Coordinates of C-alpha atoms and ligand atoms in Angstrom, one line a residue:
M1 CA -15.0 18.3 13.4
A2 CA -13.0 15.2 13.8
K3 CA -9.9 14.7 11.8
I4 CA -8.6 11.2 11.4
G5 CA -5.5 9.3 10.2
I6 CA -5.9 6.6 7.6
D7 CA -3.6 3.8 6.5
L8 CA -4.9 3.1 3.0
G9 CA -3.1 -0.3 2.5
T10 CA -2.8 -2.6 -0.4
T11 CA -4.3 -5.5 1.7
N12 CA -5.9 -3.8 4.7
S13 CA -6.9 -0.3 5.6
L14 CA -7.7 1.3 9.0
A15 CA -8.4 4.6 10.7
V16 CA -7.2 6.0 14.0
I17 CA -8.1 9.2 15.8
Y18 CA -5.8 11.0 18.2
K19 CA -7.4 12.9 21.0
E20 CA -6.6 13.9 24.5
G21 CA -3.1 12.5 24.2
K22 CA -4.2 9.0 23.1
S23 CA -4.7 7.3 19.8
E24 CA -7.9 5.4 19.5
R25 CA -8.4 2.8 16.8
I26 CA -11.7 3.1 15.1
L27 CA -13.9 0.0 14.9
N28 CA -15.7 -0.5 11.6
S29 CA -19.4 -1.6 11.3
L30 CA -18.4 -5.2 12.0
G31 CA -16.5 -4.3 15.2
S32 CA -13.1 -4.8 13.6
Y33 CA -10.4 -2.2 13.4
I34 CA -9.0 -3.6 10.1
T35 CA -11.0 -3.4 6.9
P36 CA -9.7 -5.5 4.0
S37 CA -9.0 -3.2 1.0
A38 CA -11.4 -5.2 -1.2
V39 CA -14.5 -4.1 -3.2
S40 CA -17.3 -6.2 -4.5
I41 CA -20.5 -5.4 -6.4
D42 CA -23.4 -7.3 -5.0
D43 CA -26.1 -8.8 -7.2
D44 CA -28.4 -5.8 -6.8
G45 CA -25.6 -3.4 -7.8
Q46 CA -24.8 -2.2 -4.2
I47 CA -21.2 -2.1 -3.2
L48 CA -19.6 -4.2 -0.5
I49 CA -16.3 -3.1 1.1
G50 CA -14.1 -5.1 3.4
E51 CA -14.6 -8.5 4.9
A52 CA -17.6 -9.5 2.7
A53 CA -15.8 -8.2 -0.4
K54 CA -12.8 -10.3 0.5
D55 CA -14.9 -13.4 0.8
R56 CA -16.5 -12.6 -2.5
L57 CA -13.1 -12.5 -4.2
I58 CA -13.4 -16.3 -4.0
S59 CA -17.1 -16.8 -4.7
H60 CA -17.6 -13.9 -7.2
P61 CA -14.2 -13.1 -8.6
D62 CA -15.7 -11.3 -11.6
N63 CA -17.5 -8.8 -9.4
S64 CA -14.7 -8.3 -6.9
A65 CA -11.3 -6.5 -6.8
S66 CA -8.4 -6.1 -4.4
E67 CA -4.8 -4.8 -4.5
F68 CA -5.7 -1.8 -6.7
K69 CA -3.4 0.4 -4.6
R70 CA -0.6 -1.1 -6.8
N71 CA -2.1 0.7 -9.8
M72 CA -2.6 4.1 -8.2
G73 CA -1.5 6.7 -10.7
L74 CA -1.6 4.3 -13.7
R75 CA -4.2 4.5 -16.4
T76 CA -5.7 1.1 -15.8
T77 CA -9.2 0.0 -15.1
V78 CA -10.9 -3.2 -13.9
V79 CA -14.3 -4.3 -14.9
L80 CA -16.6 -5.4 -12.0
A81 CA -20.1 -6.6 -12.9
G82 CA -19.9 -5.0 -16.3
T83 CA -18.7 -1.5 -15.1
S84 CA -15.1 -0.4 -15.3
Y85 CA -13.4 1.2 -12.4
T86 CA -10.2 3.2 -12.1
P87 CA -7.8 2.6 -9.1
E88 CA -8.9 6.0 -7.8
E89 CA -12.5 5.1 -7.9
L90 CA -11.9 1.8 -6.1
S91 CA -9.8 3.5 -3.5
S92 CA -12.4 6.1 -3.0
L93 CA -14.9 3.4 -2.2
I94 CA -12.6 2.1 0.6
L95 CA -12.3 5.7 1.9
K96 CA -16.0 6.3 1.7
K97 CA -16.6 3.2 3.8
I98 CA -13.9 4.2 6.3
K99 CA -15.4 7.7 6.5
A100 CA -18.9 6.3 7.2
D101 CA -17.6 3.8 9.8
C102 CA -15.7 6.6 11.5
E103 CA -18.7 8.9 11.6
A104 CA -20.8 6.1 13.0
Y105 CA -18.2 5.3 15.6
L106 CA -17.5 8.8 16.6
G107 CA -21.0 10.1 16.3
E108 CA -19.9 13.2 14.4
P109 CA -19.0 14.2 10.9
V110 CA -15.5 13.4 9.6
E111 CA -14.4 15.6 6.8
E112 CA -10.7 15.7 7.0
A113 CA -8.0 13.1 7.0
I114 CA -4.3 12.6 6.7
I115 CA -3.7 9.6 4.5
S116 CA -0.5 7.6 4.4
V117 CA 1.2 6.6 1.2
P118 CA 4.4 4.6 0.5
A119 CA 7.5 6.8 0.4
Y120 CA 8.3 5.7 -3.1
F121 CA 4.9 6.8 -4.5
D122 CA 5.5 9.2 -7.3
D123 CA 3.4 12.3 -8.1
N124 CA 1.0 10.3 -10.2
S125 CA 0.3 7.9 -7.4
R126 CA 0.1 10.7 -4.8
R127 CA -2.2 12.7 -7.0
A128 CA -4.4 9.6 -7.5
T129 CA -4.6 9.1 -3.7
R130 CA -5.7 12.7 -3.3
I131 CA -8.3 12.3 -6.1
A132 CA -9.6 9.1 -4.3
A133 CA -9.9 11.1 -1.1
D134 CA -11.7 13.9 -2.9
L135 CA -14.1 11.5 -4.5
S136 CA -14.9 10.0 -1.1
G137 CA -15.7 13.4 0.4
L138 CA -12.6 13.7 2.5
K139 CA -10.4 16.8 2.6
V140 CA -6.8 15.8 2.6
E141 CA -4.4 18.6 3.5
R142 CA -1.4 16.4 3.3
L143 CA -0.3 12.9 2.6
I144 CA 2.1 11.3 5.0
N145 CA 4.8 8.9 4.0
E146 CA 4.2 5.5 5.7
P147 CA 7.7 5.2 7.3
S148 CA 7.5 8.8 8.6
A149 CA 4.1 7.9 10.1
A150 CA 5.5 4.8 11.7
A151 CA 8.4 6.8 13.2
L152 CA 6.0 9.4 14.4
A153 CA 3.9 6.7 16.2
Y154 CA 7.1 5.4 17.8
L155 CA 8.3 8.9 18.9
N156 CA 5.0 9.8 20.3
K157 CA 5.1 6.7 22.5
N158 CA 8.7 6.8 23.5
G159 CA 9.5 10.5 23.6
Y160 CA 10.7 12.7 20.8
K161 CA 14.4 11.7 20.8
D162 CA 16.8 12.4 18.0
G163 CA 18.0 9.3 16.3
T164 CA 18.2 7.2 13.1
Y165 CA 15.5 4.6 12.6
L166 CA 15.3 1.6 10.3
V167 CA 11.6 1.2 9.4
I168 CA 10.7 -2.2 7.9
D169 CA 7.2 -2.4 6.6
F170 CA 6.3 -6.0 5.5
G171 CA 2.7 -6.1 4.4
G172 CA 0.6 -8.5 2.3
G173 CA 2.4 -8.1 -1.0
T174 CA 5.1 -5.5 -0.5
L175 CA 8.2 -4.9 1.5
D176 CA 9.3 -1.3 2.2
V177 CA 12.5 -0.5 4.0
S178 CA 13.3 3.1 4.9
V179 CA 16.0 4.9 6.9
V180 CA 14.3 7.7 8.8
D181 CA 16.3 10.4 10.6
V182 CA 14.8 12.4 13.5
F183 CA 16.7 15.6 14.4
D184 CA 15.2 18.6 16.2
N185 CA 11.6 17.6 15.5
I186 CA 12.4 17.2 11.8
I187 CA 11.5 13.7 10.5
E188 CA 13.5 13.1 7.4
I189 CA 13.5 10.0 5.2
L190 CA 17.1 9.4 4.2
A191 CA 16.6 6.5 1.9
V192 CA 14.0 4.0 0.7
S193 CA 14.3 0.6 -0.8
G194 CA 12.1 -2.5 -1.0
N195 CA 10.5 -5.1 -3.1
N196 CA 7.0 -4.5 -4.2
R197 CA 6.5 -8.2 -5.1
L198 CA 7.4 -9.6 -1.7
G199 CA 5.0 -10.0 1.2
G200 CA 2.7 -12.1 3.4
K201 CA 1.2 -13.6 0.3
D202 CA 4.4 -15.3 -0.6
F203 CA 4.4 -17.3 2.7
N204 CA 0.8 -18.4 1.9
E205 CA 2.0 -19.5 -1.5
A206 CA 5.0 -21.4 0.0
I207 CA 2.7 -23.2 2.4
V208 CA 0.3 -24.1 -0.4
Q209 CA 3.1 -25.6 -2.4
D210 CA 4.3 -27.6 0.5
F211 CA 0.8 -28.7 1.3
C212 CA 0.3 -30.0 -2.3
T213 CA 3.7 -31.7 -2.4
K214 CA 3.3 -33.5 0.8
N215 CA -0.3 -34.6 -0.1
G216 CA 0.7 -35.7 -3.6
L217 CA -1.6 -33.0 -5.1
D218 CA -0.8 -31.3 -8.4
H219 CA -1.2 -27.6 -7.7
E220 CA -1.7 -26.9 -11.4
K221 CA -4.6 -29.4 -11.5
L222 CA -6.6 -27.8 -8.7
S223 CA -9.6 -25.7 -9.8
S224 CA -9.5 -22.1 -8.9
A225 CA -12.1 -22.6 -6.1
E226 CA -9.9 -25.4 -4.7
K227 CA -6.8 -23.3 -4.9
A228 CA -8.6 -20.5 -3.1
V229 CA -9.6 -22.9 -0.3
V230 CA -6.1 -24.2 0.2
Y231 CA -4.8 -20.7 0.0
R232 CA -7.1 -19.5 2.7
A233 CA -6.2 -22.4 4.9
A234 CA -2.5 -21.7 4.4
E235 CA -3.0 -18.1 5.4
R236 CA -4.9 -19.1 8.5
A237 CA -2.1 -21.6 9.4
K238 CA 0.5 -18.9 9.0
I239 CA -1.3 -16.5 11.2
E240 CA -1.8 -19.1 13.9
L241 CA 1.9 -19.9 13.8
S242 CA 2.5 -16.4 15.0
E243 CA 0.9 -17.4 18.3
I244 CA 1.4 -21.2 18.7
P245 CA 4.4 -23.4 17.8
M246 CA 2.6 -26.0 15.7
V247 CA -0.5 -25.9 13.6
M248 CA -2.5 -28.5 11.7
M249 CA -4.0 -27.6 8.3
E250 CA -7.0 -29.6 7.3
V251 CA -8.5 -29.0 3.9
P252 CA -11.5 -30.8 2.3
L253 CA -10.9 -31.3 -1.4
D254 CA -12.8 -33.6 -3.7
K255 CA -14.4 -35.8 -1.1
K256 CA -11.2 -36.2 0.9
K257 CA -9.6 -34.5 3.7
Y258 CA -5.9 -33.4 3.2
M259 CA -3.7 -32.5 6.1
L260 CA -0.4 -30.8 6.9
T261 CA 1.2 -30.1 10.2
L262 CA 3.5 -27.1 10.2
T263 CA 5.9 -25.6 12.7
N264 CA 7.8 -22.3 12.5
Q265 CA 11.0 -24.3 11.8
E266 CA 9.3 -25.9 8.8
L267 CA 7.9 -22.6 7.7
I268 CA 11.4 -21.2 7.7
S269 CA 12.8 -24.0 5.6
I270 CA 10.0 -23.7 2.9
S271 CA 10.3 -19.9 2.8
R272 CA 14.0 -19.4 2.5
P273 CA 13.8 -17.2 -0.6
I274 CA 11.3 -14.9 1.1
F275 CA 13.6 -14.4 4.1
E276 CA 16.6 -13.9 1.8
G277 CA 14.5 -11.3 -0.1
I278 CA 14.5 -9.1 3.0
R279 CA 18.2 -8.9 3.2
D280 CA 19.0 -6.9 0.1
P281 CA 16.5 -4.0 0.6
V282 CA 17.7 -3.6 4.1
R283 CA 21.3 -3.4 3.0
K284 CA 20.5 -1.1 0.2
A285 CA 18.4 1.3 2.3
I286 CA 21.2 1.6 4.8
H287 CA 23.8 2.1 2.1
D288 CA 21.8 4.7 0.3
S289 CA 21.3 6.6 3.5
R290 CA 25.1 6.8 3.9
K291 CA 24.8 5.2 7.3
T292 CA 26.1 1.9 8.6
L293 CA 24.3 -0.5 10.8
E294 CA 26.1 1.0 13.8
G295 CA 24.5 4.3 12.9
I296 CA 21.0 2.8 13.3
D297 CA 19.5 3.5 16.8
S298 CA 16.3 1.4 16.6
I299 CA 14.4 -0.9 14.3
I300 CA 10.7 -0.2 13.9
L301 CA 8.7 -3.1 12.4
V302 CA 5.4 -2.5 10.9
G303 CA 3.0 -4.4 8.6
G304 CA 1.1 -7.6 9.2
S305 CA 4.0 -9.9 8.2
C306 CA 6.2 -8.4 10.9
K307 CA 3.9 -10.1 13.4
M308 CA 5.6 -13.3 12.4
P309 CA 8.1 -14.3 15.1
T310 CA 10.3 -15.9 12.4
V311 CA 10.4 -12.6 10.5
R312 CA 11.3 -10.6 13.6
E313 CA 14.0 -13.2 14.4
F314 CA 15.4 -13.0 10.9
I315 CA 15.6 -9.3 11.0
R316 CA 17.3 -9.5 14.4
Q317 CA 19.8 -11.8 13.0
I318 CA 20.7 -9.8 9.9
T319 CA 20.9 -6.5 11.7
G320 CA 22.0 -7.5 15.2
L321 CA 19.4 -5.1 16.5
E322 CA 16.4 -5.7 18.7
P323 CA 13.2 -4.3 17.1
V324 CA 11.3 -1.9 19.4
P325 CA 8.5 -3.8 21.1
S326 CA 6.2 -0.8 21.7
V327 CA 5.0 -0.3 18.1
N328 CA 1.9 -2.2 17.0
P329 CA 2.7 -3.5 13.4
D330 CA -1.0 -3.3 12.4
T331 CA -1.8 0.2 13.6
A332 CA 1.5 2.2 13.7
I333 CA 1.1 3.8 10.4
A334 CA -2.5 4.9 10.9
E335 CA -1.6 6.1 14.4
G336 CA 1.2 8.2 13.0
A337 CA -1.2 9.7 10.4
A338 CA -3.6 10.5 13.2
I339 CA -1.0 12.1 15.4
Y340 CA 0.0 14.2 12.4
A341 CA -3.6 15.2 11.9
A342 CA -3.8 16.2 15.5
M343 CA -0.6 18.3 15.2
K344 CA -2.3 20.2 12.4
N345 CA -5.1 20.7 14.8
K346 CA -2.6 22.1 17.2
D347 CA -3.3 19.5 19.9
L348 CA 0.4 18.6 19.7
K349 CA 3.6 20.3 19.1
D350 CA 4.6 20.4 15.5
V351 CA 7.1 18.1 13.9
V352 CA 8.2 18.8 10.3
L353 CA 8.0 16.0 7.8
T354 CA 10.2 16.0 4.8
D355 CA 9.7 14.2 1.6
I356 CA 12.2 12.6 -0.6
C357 CA 12.5 12.6 -4.4
P358 CA 12.0 8.9 -5.3
F359 CA 13.7 9.3 -8.7
T360 CA 16.6 11.0 -10.4
L361 CA 16.0 14.2 -12.4
G362 CA 18.5 15.3 -15.0
I363 CA 19.2 16.2 -18.6
A364 CA 20.6 14.3 -21.6
V365 CA 24.2 15.1 -22.6
N366 CA 26.5 13.8 -25.3
N367 CA 28.1 10.6 -24.4
D368 CA 31.7 11.7 -23.7
I369 CA 32.8 8.2 -22.7
L370 CA 31.7 6.3 -25.8
K371 CA 31.9 9.4 -28.1
D372 CA 29.6 7.5 -30.5
G373 CA 27.0 10.3 -30.9
S374 CA 24.7 8.7 -28.3
M375 CA 23.3 10.6 -25.4
M376 CA 23.6 9.8 -21.7
M377 CA 21.8 10.9 -18.6
S378 CA 23.5 13.6 -16.5
S379 CA 21.8 13.6 -13.1
I380 CA 21.2 16.9 -11.4
I381 CA 18.8 16.0 -8.5
P382 CA 19.8 12.5 -7.4
R383 CA 17.2 9.9 -6.2
N384 CA 16.5 10.1 -2.5
S385 CA 17.3 13.8 -2.2
T386 CA 15.3 15.6 0.5
L387 CA 12.6 17.9 -0.8
P388 CA 12.5 20.7 -1.6
S389 CA 15.7 20.3 -3.4
S390 CA 17.6 22.8 -5.6
I391 CA 20.8 21.9 -7.3
T392 CA 22.8 23.8 -10.0
K393 CA 25.3 22.2 -12.4
P394 CA 27.5 23.7 -15.1
Y395 CA 27.5 22.3 -18.7
N396 CA 30.0 22.7 -21.5
A397 CA 29.5 23.5 -25.2
A398 CA 29.2 20.4 -27.4
S399 CA 30.6 22.2 -30.5
N400 CA 32.8 25.1 -31.5
N401 CA 31.1 28.5 -31.5
Q402 CA 27.9 27.1 -30.1
V403 CA 25.3 29.8 -29.9
R404 CA 22.2 27.8 -28.9
V405 CA 21.4 25.1 -26.3
K406 CA 18.5 22.7 -26.1
L407 CA 18.1 20.8 -22.8
H408 CA 16.1 17.6 -22.8
V409 CA 14.8 17.0 -19.3
Y410 CA 14.3 13.4 -18.0
Q411 CA 13.3 11.5 -14.9
G412 CA 14.6 8.1 -14.2
E413 CA 17.5 5.9 -13.2
N414 CA 18.7 4.6 -16.6
I415 CA 22.0 5.9 -18.0
H416 CA 20.3 5.9 -21.4
P417 CA 17.9 8.9 -21.4
E418 CA 15.6 7.4 -23.9
K419 CA 14.8 4.6 -21.4
N420 CA 13.7 7.2 -18.8
L421 CA 10.6 9.4 -18.7
Y422 CA 10.9 12.4 -20.9
L423 CA 9.5 15.5 -19.3
G424 CA 10.2 18.1 -22.0
S425 CA 12.8 20.5 -23.2
I426 CA 14.0 24.1 -22.8
E427 CA 15.9 26.1 -25.4
M428 CA 17.9 29.3 -25.4
D429 CA 20.5 31.5 -27.2
C430 CA 24.0 31.8 -25.6
P431 CA 27.0 33.9 -26.3
P432 CA 29.3 32.0 -28.8
T433 CA 31.2 29.4 -26.8
R434 CA 34.2 27.2 -27.7
L435 CA 33.9 23.4 -27.6
N436 CA 34.2 22.1 -24.0
S437 CA 34.0 25.5 -22.4
K438 CA 31.2 26.3 -20.0
I439 CA 28.1 27.4 -21.9
C440 CA 25.5 27.5 -19.2
D441 CA 24.4 26.5 -15.7
V442 CA 21.3 24.3 -15.2
K443 CA 19.5 24.8 -12.0
M444 CA 16.8 22.3 -11.0
T445 CA 14.3 22.9 -8.2
Y446 CA 11.9 20.2 -7.2
D447 CA 9.3 20.6 -4.5
I448 CA 6.9 18.3 -2.6
N449 CA 4.1 19.0 -5.0
G450 CA 6.0 17.4 -7.9
I451 CA 6.7 20.6 -9.7
L452 CA 10.1 20.8 -11.3
I453 CA 11.5 24.2 -12.2
V454 CA 14.4 24.3 -14.5
D455 CA 16.5 27.5 -14.9
A456 CA 19.0 27.6 -17.8
I457 CA 21.5 30.4 -17.0
T458 CA 23.9 31.6 -19.7
T459 CA 27.4 32.8 -18.9
D460 CA 26.3 36.4 -19.4
G461 CA 23.5 36.0 -16.8
N462 CA 20.5 35.4 -19.1
V463 CA 18.0 33.1 -17.5
V464 CA 15.3 31.0 -19.1
T465 CA 12.9 29.3 -16.7
K466 CA 10.4 26.6 -17.4
A467 CA 8.2 24.5 -15.1
F468 CA 7.6 20.8 -15.7
R469 CA 5.3 18.4 -14.0
S470 CA 7.1 15.2 -13.5
N471 CA 4.3 13.1 -14.7
S472 CA 3.0 11.7 -17.9
N473 CA -0.7 11.1 -17.3
V474 CA -2.5 13.7 -15.4
L475 CA -6.2 13.2 -15.4
S476 CA -8.1 16.1 -16.9
S477 CA -10.7 17.9 -14.8
E478 CA -13.5 16.4 -17.1
E479 CA -12.2 13.0 -16.3
I480 CA -12.3 13.7 -12.6
E481 CA -15.8 15.2 -12.8
K482 CA -16.9 12.1 -14.6
M483 CA -15.5 9.9 -11.8
R484 CA -17.1 12.1 -9.3
S485 CA -20.7 11.7 -10.7
K486 CA -20.1 8.0 -11.0
M487 CA -19.0 7.7 -7.4
E488 CA -21.8 9.9 -6.1
A489 CA -24.2 7.5 -7.8
S490 CA -22.6 4.4 -6.3
I491 CA -24.3 3.2 -3.1
L492 CA -22.5 1.4 -0.4
V493 CA -24.5 -1.3 1.4
S494 CA -26.1 0.2 4.5
P495 CA -24.7 -0.8 7.9
E496 CA -28.0 -2.5 8.8
D497 CA -27.8 -4.6 5.6
E498 CA -24.1 -5.1 5.8
K499 CA -24.2 -7.6 8.6
Y500 CA -26.5 -9.8 6.6
R501 CA -24.6 -9.6 3.4
V502 CA -21.4 -10.4 5.2
L503 CA -22.9 -13.6 6.5
I504 CA -24.2 -14.4 3.0
A505 CA -20.8 -13.8 1.5
R506 CA -19.2 -15.9 4.2
A507 CA -21.7 -18.7 3.6
E508 CA -21.0 -18.6 -0.2
R509 CA -17.3 -18.8 0.5
V510 CA -17.5 -21.6 3.0
Y511 CA -19.7 -23.4 0.5
E512 CA -16.9 -23.4 -2.0
E513 CA -14.6 -24.8 0.7
S514 CA -16.9 -27.7 1.8
F515 CA -17.8 -31.2 0.8
A516 CA -21.1 -32.1 -0.8
E517 CA -23.0 -33.0 2.4
Q518 CA -22.0 -29.8 4.1
R519 CA -22.9 -27.9 1.0
M520 CA -26.4 -29.2 1.3
L521 CA -26.6 -27.9 4.9
I522 CA -25.2 -24.5 4.0
T523 CA -27.6 -24.2 1.0
N524 CA -30.6 -25.1 3.2
F525 CA -29.7 -22.7 6.0
L526 CA -28.9 -20.0 3.5
M527 CA -32.2 -20.4 1.8
V528 CA -34.1 -20.1 5.0
F529 CA -32.2 -17.0 6.0
R530 CA -32.7 -15.4 2.6
A531 CA -36.4 -16.1 2.7
N532 CA -36.7 -14.6 6.2
L533 CA -34.8 -11.5 5.0
E534 CA -37.2 -11.1 2.1
R535 CA -40.2 -11.5 4.4
R536 CA -38.7 -8.9 6.7
D537 CA -39.6 -10.8 9.7
P538 CA -37.2 -9.5 12.4
I539 CA -37.5 -12.4 14.8
K540 CA -37.2 -15.1 12.1
V541 CA -34.3 -13.2 10.6
K542 CA -32.5 -13.1 13.9
E543 CA -33.1 -16.8 14.5
S544 CA -32.0 -18.0 11.1
Y545 CA -29.0 -15.6 11.2
K546 CA -27.8 -17.3 14.3
Q547 CA -28.4 -20.8 12.9
L548 CA -26.4 -20.0 9.8
S549 CA -23.6 -18.3 11.6
D550 CA -23.3 -21.1 14.1
L551 CA -23.2 -23.6 11.3
L552 CA -20.4 -21.7 9.6
D553 CA -18.5 -21.4 12.8
K554 CA -18.7 -25.1 13.2
L555 CA -17.6 -25.8 9.6
E556 CA -14.8 -23.4 9.8
Y557 CA -13.6 -24.9 13.1
Ligands
ADP1 P1 -0.8 -4.0 3.6 O1 0.2 -3.1 4.1 O2 -0.3 -4.8 2.4 O3 -2.1 -3.5 3.4 P2 -0.8 -5.4 6.2 O4 0.3 -4.7 6.8 O5 -2.2 -5.3 6.8 O6 -1.0 -5.2 4.6 O7 -0.4 -7.0 6.1 C1 -1.2 -8.0 5.6 C2 -0.4 -9.3 5.7 O8 0.0 -9.6 7.0 C3 -1.2 -10.5 5.1 O9 -0.4 -11.2 4.2 C4 -1.5 -11.3 6.4 O10 -1.5 -12.7 6.1 C5 -0.3 -10.9 7.3 N1 -0.6 -11.1 8.7 C6 -1.5 -10.4 9.4 N2 -1.5 -10.8 10.7 C7 -0.6 -11.7 10.8 C8 -0.1 -12.6 11.9 N3 -0.6 -12.5 13.1 N4 0.9 -13.4 11.6 C9 1.4 -13.5 10.3 N5 1.0 -12.8 9.3 C10 0.0 -11.9 9.5
MG2 MG1 0.7 -1.3 4.9

């Protein structure tokens, strides 16, 4: 039974299998190893995943969704074609598609996977990811943190050397910076930082703004279809600039062709704030890890935006370090997940992965500084602690002859407890204690499954123990079962059909992007193609498929 590694990304997802000492990227039904993390419901209720769904974000925005990874673990839903979907459900559809593609590619059932998640994901988001996997029919023994996966891919290629690595993951809409320490086969995340609103999209946005300014267009006045067209052209230009020094953007809008030439130098000057946005998280991650730049052995760059030579150069400048060239920014995380899956299969020697606590856990105490009767947060397990973590702290009586304590347990970074997440309380009797003398010890133990155990220990050795889940919105088993039956009833477009629907989605998208006369052509070709599909005439279908795709190739230059 094959076991795979999956990078379930905000923008793109992919799967890798590790066997016989090599990692192999799995090609999806369209022959690509990257599947856009987009879902769209087709007119007949069938579900499209990936490229076609991404195209339909433009032509059928009300039936299509993307970026739902951002909401994993939150109680939100989106409505697509009249049905509401949770982030878990949408992610499960991506996983279902990846599972099906892997099975077709490998020719055997795939039932188990290691899935990567951002290191900062809290228990809610992690649990949501596991639920998504479960709904898709995949067994997930463990989730792997994305930076650990990237480090593992690096180590597997370059030998398992001890060292401290700076992993910079710059994706479509998020920047994650981590300091990862490797010692004696233990991969430990020392610190994480980042900006979850900074990514490749911002470059596209900057190019769009520049394009509008230089062409005297008012961005606000463009229709949403027009905006989408310019935006797509901008992304294409950006990606081409990773390979060639100068690109020409040509966009047809409202019976006129608008142009922009762009070089990497110009891209830098219009994207200053984006580059600057990389600086702080890098500094913060290194600082939080208690290391200095000199203590970093290598830089591992992953994520699509790290393919930009300008980004690599900027990182080189601010760190003075040369990023390692041997890591593929697109696939490293999935590779690491696959390698870990193989380790669990005993194909490889084991490494130990540790998790970190992405938030502070503590209790509310009297504000001794302001002495105004307000409470403040006393942290017991600080953010970025390696898990499992167990820390004990003594606390003093707040009044004379105090005989009872009530501890209010919180999770969060704010000094004001009420602004953090309240997890619950624990109460106990104590021997009478004078003001400001020690009344009890509080021991907190937090494990990788998100269970917090609090022991309150009196001075005469009495212990009261209580377990907390550090989450506020666990789904009930009924809710999960409801999602399960809904997902079991949802049908993904079959691989035979998919090819055709991808072409139709593309035609509809290019239609939006074209002038009237080209629209006529597209409509005609599309009608012929659809008619042949309906007549189920294989030869005619093939013929008109080719005609339509040739036309689109020409229109899309
Ligand atoms: P995520 O982790 O968010 O799922 P990825 O790591 O796949 O996303 O990164 C997607 C982003 O990378 C997109 O914004 C895309 O435009 C950008 N990207 C992909 N390839 C290139 C390239 N060759 N040059 C520049 N940007 C690229
Ligand atoms: Mg990613």
